[in-house]
Coordinates of C-alpha atoms in Angstrom, one line a residue:
X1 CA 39.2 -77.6 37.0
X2 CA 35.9 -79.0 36.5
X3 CA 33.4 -77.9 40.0
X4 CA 30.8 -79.5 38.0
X5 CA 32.0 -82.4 37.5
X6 CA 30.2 -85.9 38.7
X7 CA 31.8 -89.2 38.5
X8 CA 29.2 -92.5 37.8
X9 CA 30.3 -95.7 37.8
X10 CA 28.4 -98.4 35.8
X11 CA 25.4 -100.1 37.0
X12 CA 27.1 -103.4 35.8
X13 CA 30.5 -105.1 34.9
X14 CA 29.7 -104.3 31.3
X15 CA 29.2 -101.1 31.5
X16 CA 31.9 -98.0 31.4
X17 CA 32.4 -95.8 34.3
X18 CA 32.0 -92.5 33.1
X19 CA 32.6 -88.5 34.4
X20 CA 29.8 -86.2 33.9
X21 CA 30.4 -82.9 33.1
X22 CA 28.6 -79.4 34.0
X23 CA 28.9 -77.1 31.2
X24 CA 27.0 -74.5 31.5
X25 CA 23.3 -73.8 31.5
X26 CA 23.0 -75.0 27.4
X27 CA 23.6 -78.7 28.7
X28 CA 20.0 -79.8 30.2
X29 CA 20.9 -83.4 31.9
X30 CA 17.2 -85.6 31.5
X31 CA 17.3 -89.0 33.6
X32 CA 15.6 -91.9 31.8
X33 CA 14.6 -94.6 34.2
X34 CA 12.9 -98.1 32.7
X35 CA 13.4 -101.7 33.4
X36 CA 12.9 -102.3 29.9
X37 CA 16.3 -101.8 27.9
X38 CA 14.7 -101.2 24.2
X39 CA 12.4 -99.0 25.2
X40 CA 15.3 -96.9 27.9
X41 CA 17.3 -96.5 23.5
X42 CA 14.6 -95.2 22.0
X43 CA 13.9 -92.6 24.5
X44 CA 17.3 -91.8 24.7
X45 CA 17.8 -91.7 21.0
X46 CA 14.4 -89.3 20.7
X47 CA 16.4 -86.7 22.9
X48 CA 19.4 -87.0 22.1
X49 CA 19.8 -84.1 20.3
X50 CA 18.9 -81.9 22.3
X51 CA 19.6 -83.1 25.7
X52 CA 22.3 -84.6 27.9
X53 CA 20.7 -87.9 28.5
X54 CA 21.5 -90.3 31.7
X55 CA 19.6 -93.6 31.6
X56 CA 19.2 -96.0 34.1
X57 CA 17.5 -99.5 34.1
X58 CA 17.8 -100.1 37.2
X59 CA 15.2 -97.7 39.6
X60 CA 17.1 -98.4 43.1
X61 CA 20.2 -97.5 41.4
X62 CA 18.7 -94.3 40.0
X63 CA 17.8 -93.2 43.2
X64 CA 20.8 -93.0 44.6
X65 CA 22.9 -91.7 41.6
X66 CA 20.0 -89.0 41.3
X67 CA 20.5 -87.8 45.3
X68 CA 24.3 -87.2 44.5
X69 CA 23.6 -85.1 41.1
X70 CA 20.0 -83.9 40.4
X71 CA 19.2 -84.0 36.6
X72 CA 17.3 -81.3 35.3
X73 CA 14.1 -84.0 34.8
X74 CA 12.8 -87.4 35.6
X75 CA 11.5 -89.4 32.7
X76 CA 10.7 -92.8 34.2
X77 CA 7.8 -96.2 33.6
X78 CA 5.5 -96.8 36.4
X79 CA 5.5 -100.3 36.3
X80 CA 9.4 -101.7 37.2
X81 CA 10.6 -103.9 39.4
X82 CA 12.2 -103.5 42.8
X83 CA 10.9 -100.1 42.6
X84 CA 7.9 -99.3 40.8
X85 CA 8.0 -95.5 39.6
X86 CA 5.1 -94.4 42.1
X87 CA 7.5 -95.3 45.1
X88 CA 10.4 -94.0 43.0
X89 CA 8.8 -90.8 42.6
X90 CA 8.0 -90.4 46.0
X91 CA 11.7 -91.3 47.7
X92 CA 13.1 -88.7 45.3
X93 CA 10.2 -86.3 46.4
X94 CA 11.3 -86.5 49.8
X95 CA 14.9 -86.1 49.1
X96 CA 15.6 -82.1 49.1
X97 CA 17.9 -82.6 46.6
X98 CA 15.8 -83.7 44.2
X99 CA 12.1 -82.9 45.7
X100 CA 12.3 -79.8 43.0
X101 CA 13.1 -81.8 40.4
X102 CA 10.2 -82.1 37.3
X103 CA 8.9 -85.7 36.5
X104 CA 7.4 -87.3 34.2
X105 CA 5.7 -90.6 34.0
X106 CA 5.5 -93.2 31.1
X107 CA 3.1 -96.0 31.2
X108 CA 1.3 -98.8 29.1
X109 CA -1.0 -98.6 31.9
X110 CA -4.4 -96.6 31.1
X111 CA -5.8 -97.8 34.3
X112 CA -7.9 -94.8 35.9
X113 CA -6.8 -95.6 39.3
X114 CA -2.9 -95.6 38.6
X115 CA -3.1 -92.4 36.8
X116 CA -4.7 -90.7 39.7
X117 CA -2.3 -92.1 42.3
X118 CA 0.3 -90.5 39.9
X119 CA -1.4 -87.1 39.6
X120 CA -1.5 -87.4 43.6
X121 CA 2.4 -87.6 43.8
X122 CA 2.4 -84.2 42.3
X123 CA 3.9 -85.2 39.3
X124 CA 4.3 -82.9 35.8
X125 CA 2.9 -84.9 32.9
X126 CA 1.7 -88.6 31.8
X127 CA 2.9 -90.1 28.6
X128 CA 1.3 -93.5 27.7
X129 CA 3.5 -95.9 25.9
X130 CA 4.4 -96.0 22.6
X131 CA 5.7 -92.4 22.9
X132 CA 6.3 -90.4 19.5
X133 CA 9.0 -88.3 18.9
X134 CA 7.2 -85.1 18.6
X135 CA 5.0 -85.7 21.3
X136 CA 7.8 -86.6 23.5
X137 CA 9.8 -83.5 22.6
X138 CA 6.7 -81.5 23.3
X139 CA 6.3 -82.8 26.7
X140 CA 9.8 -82.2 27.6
X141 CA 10.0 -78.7 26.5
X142 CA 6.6 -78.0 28.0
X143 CA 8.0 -79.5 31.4
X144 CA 11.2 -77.7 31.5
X145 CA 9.8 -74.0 30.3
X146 CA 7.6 -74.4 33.2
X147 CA 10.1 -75.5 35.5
X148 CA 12.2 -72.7 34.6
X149 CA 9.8 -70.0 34.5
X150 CA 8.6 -71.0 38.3
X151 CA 12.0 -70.5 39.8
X152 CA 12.9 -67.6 37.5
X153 CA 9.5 -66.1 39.5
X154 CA 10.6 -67.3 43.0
X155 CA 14.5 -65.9 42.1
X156 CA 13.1 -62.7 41.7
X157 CA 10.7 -62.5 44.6
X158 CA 13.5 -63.6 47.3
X159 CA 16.1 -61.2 45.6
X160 CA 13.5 -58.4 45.5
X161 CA 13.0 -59.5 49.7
X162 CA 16.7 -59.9 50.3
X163 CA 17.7 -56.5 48.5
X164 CA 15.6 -55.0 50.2
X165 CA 16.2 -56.3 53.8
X166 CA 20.2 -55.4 52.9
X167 CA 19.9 -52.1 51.6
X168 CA 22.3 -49.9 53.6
X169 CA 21.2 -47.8 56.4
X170 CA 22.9 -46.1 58.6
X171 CA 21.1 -43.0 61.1
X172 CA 22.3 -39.4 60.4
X173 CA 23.8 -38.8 63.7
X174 CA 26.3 -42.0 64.6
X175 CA 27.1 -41.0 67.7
X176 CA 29.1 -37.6 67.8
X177 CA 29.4 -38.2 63.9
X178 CA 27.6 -37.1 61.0
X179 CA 26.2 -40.4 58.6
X180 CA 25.1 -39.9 54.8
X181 CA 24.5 -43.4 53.2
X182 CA 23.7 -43.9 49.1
X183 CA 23.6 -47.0 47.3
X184 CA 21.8 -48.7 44.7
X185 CA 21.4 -52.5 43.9
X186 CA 22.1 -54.4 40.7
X187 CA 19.7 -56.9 39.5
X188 CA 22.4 -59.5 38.4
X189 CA 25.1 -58.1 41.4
X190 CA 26.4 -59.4 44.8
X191 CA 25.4 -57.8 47.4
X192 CA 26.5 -54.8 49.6
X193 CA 25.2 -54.0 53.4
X194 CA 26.1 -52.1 56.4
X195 CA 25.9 -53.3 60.0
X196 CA 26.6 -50.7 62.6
X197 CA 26.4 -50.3 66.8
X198 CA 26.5 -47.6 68.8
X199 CA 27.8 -47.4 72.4
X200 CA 28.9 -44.9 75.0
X201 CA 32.2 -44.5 73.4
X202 CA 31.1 -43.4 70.3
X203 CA 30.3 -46.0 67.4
X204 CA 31.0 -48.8 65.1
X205 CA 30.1 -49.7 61.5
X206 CA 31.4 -52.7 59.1
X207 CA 30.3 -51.7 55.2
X208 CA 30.7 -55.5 53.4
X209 CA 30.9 -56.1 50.0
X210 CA 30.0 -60.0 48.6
X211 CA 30.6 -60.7 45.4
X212 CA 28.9 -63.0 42.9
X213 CA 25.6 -62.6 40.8
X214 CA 22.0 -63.0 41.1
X215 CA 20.4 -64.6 44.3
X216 CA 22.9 -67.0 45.7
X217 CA 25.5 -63.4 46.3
X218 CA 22.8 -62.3 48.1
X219 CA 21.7 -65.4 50.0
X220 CA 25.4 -65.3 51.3
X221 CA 25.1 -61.6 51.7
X222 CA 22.2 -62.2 53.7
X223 CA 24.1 -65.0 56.0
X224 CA 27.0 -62.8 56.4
X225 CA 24.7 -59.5 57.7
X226 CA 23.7 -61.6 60.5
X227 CA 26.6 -62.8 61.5
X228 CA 28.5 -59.7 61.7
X229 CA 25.6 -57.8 63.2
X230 CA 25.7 -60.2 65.9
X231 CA 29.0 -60.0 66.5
X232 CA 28.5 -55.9 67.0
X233 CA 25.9 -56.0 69.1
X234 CA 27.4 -58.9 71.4
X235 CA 30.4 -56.4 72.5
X236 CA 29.5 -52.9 71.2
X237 CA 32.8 -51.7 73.1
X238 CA 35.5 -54.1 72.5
X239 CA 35.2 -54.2 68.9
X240 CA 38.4 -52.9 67.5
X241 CA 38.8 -52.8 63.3
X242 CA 41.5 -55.3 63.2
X243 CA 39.6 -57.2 65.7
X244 CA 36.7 -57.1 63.9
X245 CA 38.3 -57.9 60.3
X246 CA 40.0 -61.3 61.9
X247 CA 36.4 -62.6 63.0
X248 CA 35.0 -62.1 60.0
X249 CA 38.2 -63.8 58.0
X250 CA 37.9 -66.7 61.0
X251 CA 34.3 -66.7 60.4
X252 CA 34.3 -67.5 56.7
X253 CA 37.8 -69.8 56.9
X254 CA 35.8 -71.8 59.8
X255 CA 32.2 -72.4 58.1
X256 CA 32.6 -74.6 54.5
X257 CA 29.4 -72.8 53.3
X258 CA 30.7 -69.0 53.6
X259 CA 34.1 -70.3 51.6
X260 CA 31.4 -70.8 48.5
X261 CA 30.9 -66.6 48.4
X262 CA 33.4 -64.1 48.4
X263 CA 33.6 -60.9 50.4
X264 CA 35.8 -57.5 51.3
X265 CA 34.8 -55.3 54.2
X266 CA 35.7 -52.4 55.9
X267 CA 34.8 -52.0 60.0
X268 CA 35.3 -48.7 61.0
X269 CA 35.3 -47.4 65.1
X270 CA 34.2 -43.5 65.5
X271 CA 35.4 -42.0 69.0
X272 CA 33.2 -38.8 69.9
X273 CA 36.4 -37.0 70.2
X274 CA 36.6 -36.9 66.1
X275 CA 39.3 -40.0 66.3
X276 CA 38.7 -42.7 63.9
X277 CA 39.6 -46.5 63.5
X278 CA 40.1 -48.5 60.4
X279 CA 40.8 -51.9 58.9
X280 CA 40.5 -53.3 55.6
X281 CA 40.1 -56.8 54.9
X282 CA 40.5 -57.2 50.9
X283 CA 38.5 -54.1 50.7
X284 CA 39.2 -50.8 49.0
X285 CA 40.7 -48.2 51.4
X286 CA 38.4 -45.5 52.5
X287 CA 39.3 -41.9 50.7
X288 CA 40.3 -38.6 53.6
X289 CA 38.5 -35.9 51.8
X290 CA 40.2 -32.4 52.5
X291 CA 40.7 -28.9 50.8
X292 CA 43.3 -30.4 48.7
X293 CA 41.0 -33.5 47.3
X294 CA 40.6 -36.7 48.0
X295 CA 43.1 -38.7 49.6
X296 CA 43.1 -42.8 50.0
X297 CA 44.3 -43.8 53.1
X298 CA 47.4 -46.5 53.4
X299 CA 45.4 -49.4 55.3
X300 CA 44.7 -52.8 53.7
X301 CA 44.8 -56.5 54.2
X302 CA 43.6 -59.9 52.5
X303 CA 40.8 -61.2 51.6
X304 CA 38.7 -62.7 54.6
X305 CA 38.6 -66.8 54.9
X306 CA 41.8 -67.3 53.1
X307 CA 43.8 -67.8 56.2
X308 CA 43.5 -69.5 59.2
X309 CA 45.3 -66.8 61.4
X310 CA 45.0 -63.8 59.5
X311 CA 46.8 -60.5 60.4
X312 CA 45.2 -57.2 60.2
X313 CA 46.5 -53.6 61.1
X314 CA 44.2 -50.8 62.4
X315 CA 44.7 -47.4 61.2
X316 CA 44.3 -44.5 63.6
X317 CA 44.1 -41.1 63.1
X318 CA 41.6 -37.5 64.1
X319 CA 39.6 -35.6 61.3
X320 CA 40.3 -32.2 61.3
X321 CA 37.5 -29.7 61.0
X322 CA 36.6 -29.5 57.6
X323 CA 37.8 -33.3 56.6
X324 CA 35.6 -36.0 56.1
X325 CA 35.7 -39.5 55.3
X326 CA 34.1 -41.4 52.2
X327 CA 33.7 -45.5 52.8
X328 CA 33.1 -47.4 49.7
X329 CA 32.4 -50.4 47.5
X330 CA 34.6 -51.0 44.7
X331 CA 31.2 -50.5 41.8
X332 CA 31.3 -46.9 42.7
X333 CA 34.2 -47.1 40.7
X334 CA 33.5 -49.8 38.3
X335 CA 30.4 -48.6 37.1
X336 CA 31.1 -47.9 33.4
X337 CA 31.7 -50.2 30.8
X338 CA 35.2 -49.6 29.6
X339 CA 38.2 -49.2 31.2
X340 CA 38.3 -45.3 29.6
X341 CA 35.0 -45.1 30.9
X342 CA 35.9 -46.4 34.4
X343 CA 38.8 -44.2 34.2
X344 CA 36.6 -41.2 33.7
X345 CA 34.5 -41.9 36.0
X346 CA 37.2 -42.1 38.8
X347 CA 38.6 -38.7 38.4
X348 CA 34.6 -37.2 37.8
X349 CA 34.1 -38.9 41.5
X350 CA 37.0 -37.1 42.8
X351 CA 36.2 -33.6 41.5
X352 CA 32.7 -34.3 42.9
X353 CA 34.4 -35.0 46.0
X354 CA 36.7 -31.9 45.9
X355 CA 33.8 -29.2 44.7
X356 CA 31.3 -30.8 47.4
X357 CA 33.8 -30.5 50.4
X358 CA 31.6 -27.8 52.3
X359 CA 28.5 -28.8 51.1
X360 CA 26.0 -30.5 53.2
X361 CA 26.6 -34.3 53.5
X362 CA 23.4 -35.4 51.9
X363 CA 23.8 -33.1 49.2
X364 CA 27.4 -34.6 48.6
X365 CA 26.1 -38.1 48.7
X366 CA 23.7 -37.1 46.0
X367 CA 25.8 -35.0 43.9
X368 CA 28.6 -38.7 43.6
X369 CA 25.6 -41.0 43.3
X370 CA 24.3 -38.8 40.1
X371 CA 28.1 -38.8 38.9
X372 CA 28.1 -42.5 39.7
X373 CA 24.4 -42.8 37.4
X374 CA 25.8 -40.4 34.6
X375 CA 28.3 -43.1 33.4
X376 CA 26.5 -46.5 35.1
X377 CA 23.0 -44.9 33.7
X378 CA 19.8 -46.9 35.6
X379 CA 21.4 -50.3 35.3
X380 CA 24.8 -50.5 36.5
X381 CA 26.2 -54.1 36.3
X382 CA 27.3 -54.3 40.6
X383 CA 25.8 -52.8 43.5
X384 CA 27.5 -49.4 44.7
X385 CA 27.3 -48.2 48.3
X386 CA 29.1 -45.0 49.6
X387 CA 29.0 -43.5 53.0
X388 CA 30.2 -40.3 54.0
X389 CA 31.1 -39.3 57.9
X390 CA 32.0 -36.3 59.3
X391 CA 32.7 -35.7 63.1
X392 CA 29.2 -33.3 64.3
X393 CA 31.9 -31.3 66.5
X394 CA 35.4 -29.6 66.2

């Protein structure tokens, strides 16, 4: 009920066990650490207010409860026993759980030589003792804005790098097929990619879909790419769709990380003699475009990683001159912002789908993706990925 949730016992027999609760990015946890109990209340008291506040007088103890649930900053005294704050700055420094973490020193101390070992340990400020309110506050606010504003810049640096490294590509000619590829990424969406093989056969392509926001979707977007291009690569010609969909499924059951992220996918195999091979795996089913419109095929299956033997069916059948195939992720059809909007938007794809039928397959991708921007507009709330394939012979 709670994922957040983090249970602390008291450091003594007087003191309550307690549950702390995570909820939601408004609750900023600070950890005040000093020997010195009247001093630990009026620091507490100071923040109060504003802040979720965990104090400890007890450093060694503080270490440990701090590894098991990172606060959001240190505030702790130099001069403790057991543990002065120097060394307990450094064991949480070399802990990557809390290495990232901002800290603060407070000291009586205004020895020259102490405040440079401090500044040495890469620390963010140094309050000396008695510390006012205001300045307090100030410190705090400072420390955190900073804190924040640095991994805002890094989050969008390594989503900008892992956007662009999963943007899906696919080659024109896939064999004996035809390939068009459009997508576009959201800023705050999951993440979509496209691994694909080729072999003397014909060829083979999974389109994925992970779900979630901002840069953990695609960190597990990311993990999941490789994986599955690996296994493509490792046996370009025994990879059948269902066989495909239960490694993935047995991939994410199997590996506690991947069961964090959610995904749907798709694995197609292209023969050269126009046959075609599907599987879904919680994903939407692909769409048989013909004279008469645009027809979604009857394949599907669960979501990957929620079985430990799951069961997938392959669909077979051969395009007929004239037919194509359109592969997508579900914010093609998501993309506006109300369900009458969304509804719209779905039959406006369709008739795309039906007028383009003979046009070239770039110029179809195009013509869906400007259907797809005309009710998304430039910032549509999920990535959107369609591919189009046509066999390149009768």
């Amino acid at each position: 009920m709670f994922p957040d949730a983090c249970y602390e016992p008291g450091e003594s027999a007087r003191e309550f066990n307690r549950w702390r609760l995570g909820l939601g990015e408004s609750s900023v946890v600070v950890a005040v650490i000093d020997d010195d109990p009247v001093q630990l209340r009026v620091i507490a008291a100071y923040l109060a207010d504003a802040y979720q506040v965990i104090s400890f007088t007890q450093p060694l103890v503080a270490v440990e409860r701090l590894r098991r649930a990172p606060p959001d900053l240190v505030l702790a005294d130099i001069r403790m026993p057991e543990l002065d704050g120097l060394q307990l700055r450094r064991r949480l420094a070399e802990d990557p759980a809390t290495e990232l973490v901002p800290f603060i020193f407070m000291t009586e101390s205004r020895d020259e030589v102490v405040r440079e070992q401090a500044d040495l340990l890469g620390i963010d400020d140094f309050l000396l003792k008695p510390v006012r309110k205001r300045q307090l506050i100030a410190a705090v606010q400072r420390t955190l804005f900073r804190s924040r504003s640095l991994r805002a810049r890094l989050g969008h640096r390594i989503d900008a790098a892992i956007t662009e490294a999963l943007k899906p590509k696919l080659p024109a000619e896939l064999g004996c097929w035809r390939a068009a590829v459009r997508s576009v990424a959201a800023e705050a969406g999951g993440g979509d990619f496209v691994s694909f093989t080729q072999c003397p056969d014909g060829a083979a392509l999974v389109l994925v879909d992970v779900m979630g926001h901002g840069v953990a979707a695609k960190f597990f977007a990311h993990a999941h790419a490789g994986y599955i291009g690996g296994l493509l690569h490792s046996r370009p010609d025994a990879w059948e769709p269902a066989s495909l969909c239960r490694a993935i499924s047995q991939r994410v059951f199997d590996d506690k990380l991947n069961q964090y992220s959610l995904l749907t996918c798709v694995a197609v195999r292209l023969a050269r003699s126009g046959g075609v091979e599907i599987a879904c795996a919680g994903h939407p089913a692909p769409l048989l475009l013909d004279a008469l419109g645009a027809h979604q095929l009857d394949i599907g299956g669960a979501l990957p990683g929620l079985q430990s033997e799951p069961v997938y069916d392959t669909l077979s059948l051969r395009l007929k001159p004239g037919e194509r195939l359109l592969l997508f992720t579900d914010g093609l059809f998501e993309g506006a912002f109300t369900a009458p909007g969304r509804n719209a938007l779905e039959l406006d794809l369709l008739a795309t789908a039906k007028q383009g039928l003979a046009a070239p397959l770039a110029d179809l991708a195009d013509a869906l993706m400007a259907t797809f921007y005309a009710a998304a507009g430039d910032t549509p709330r999920d990535d959107a990925t369609l591919i189009i394939l046509e066999p390149s012979s009768p």
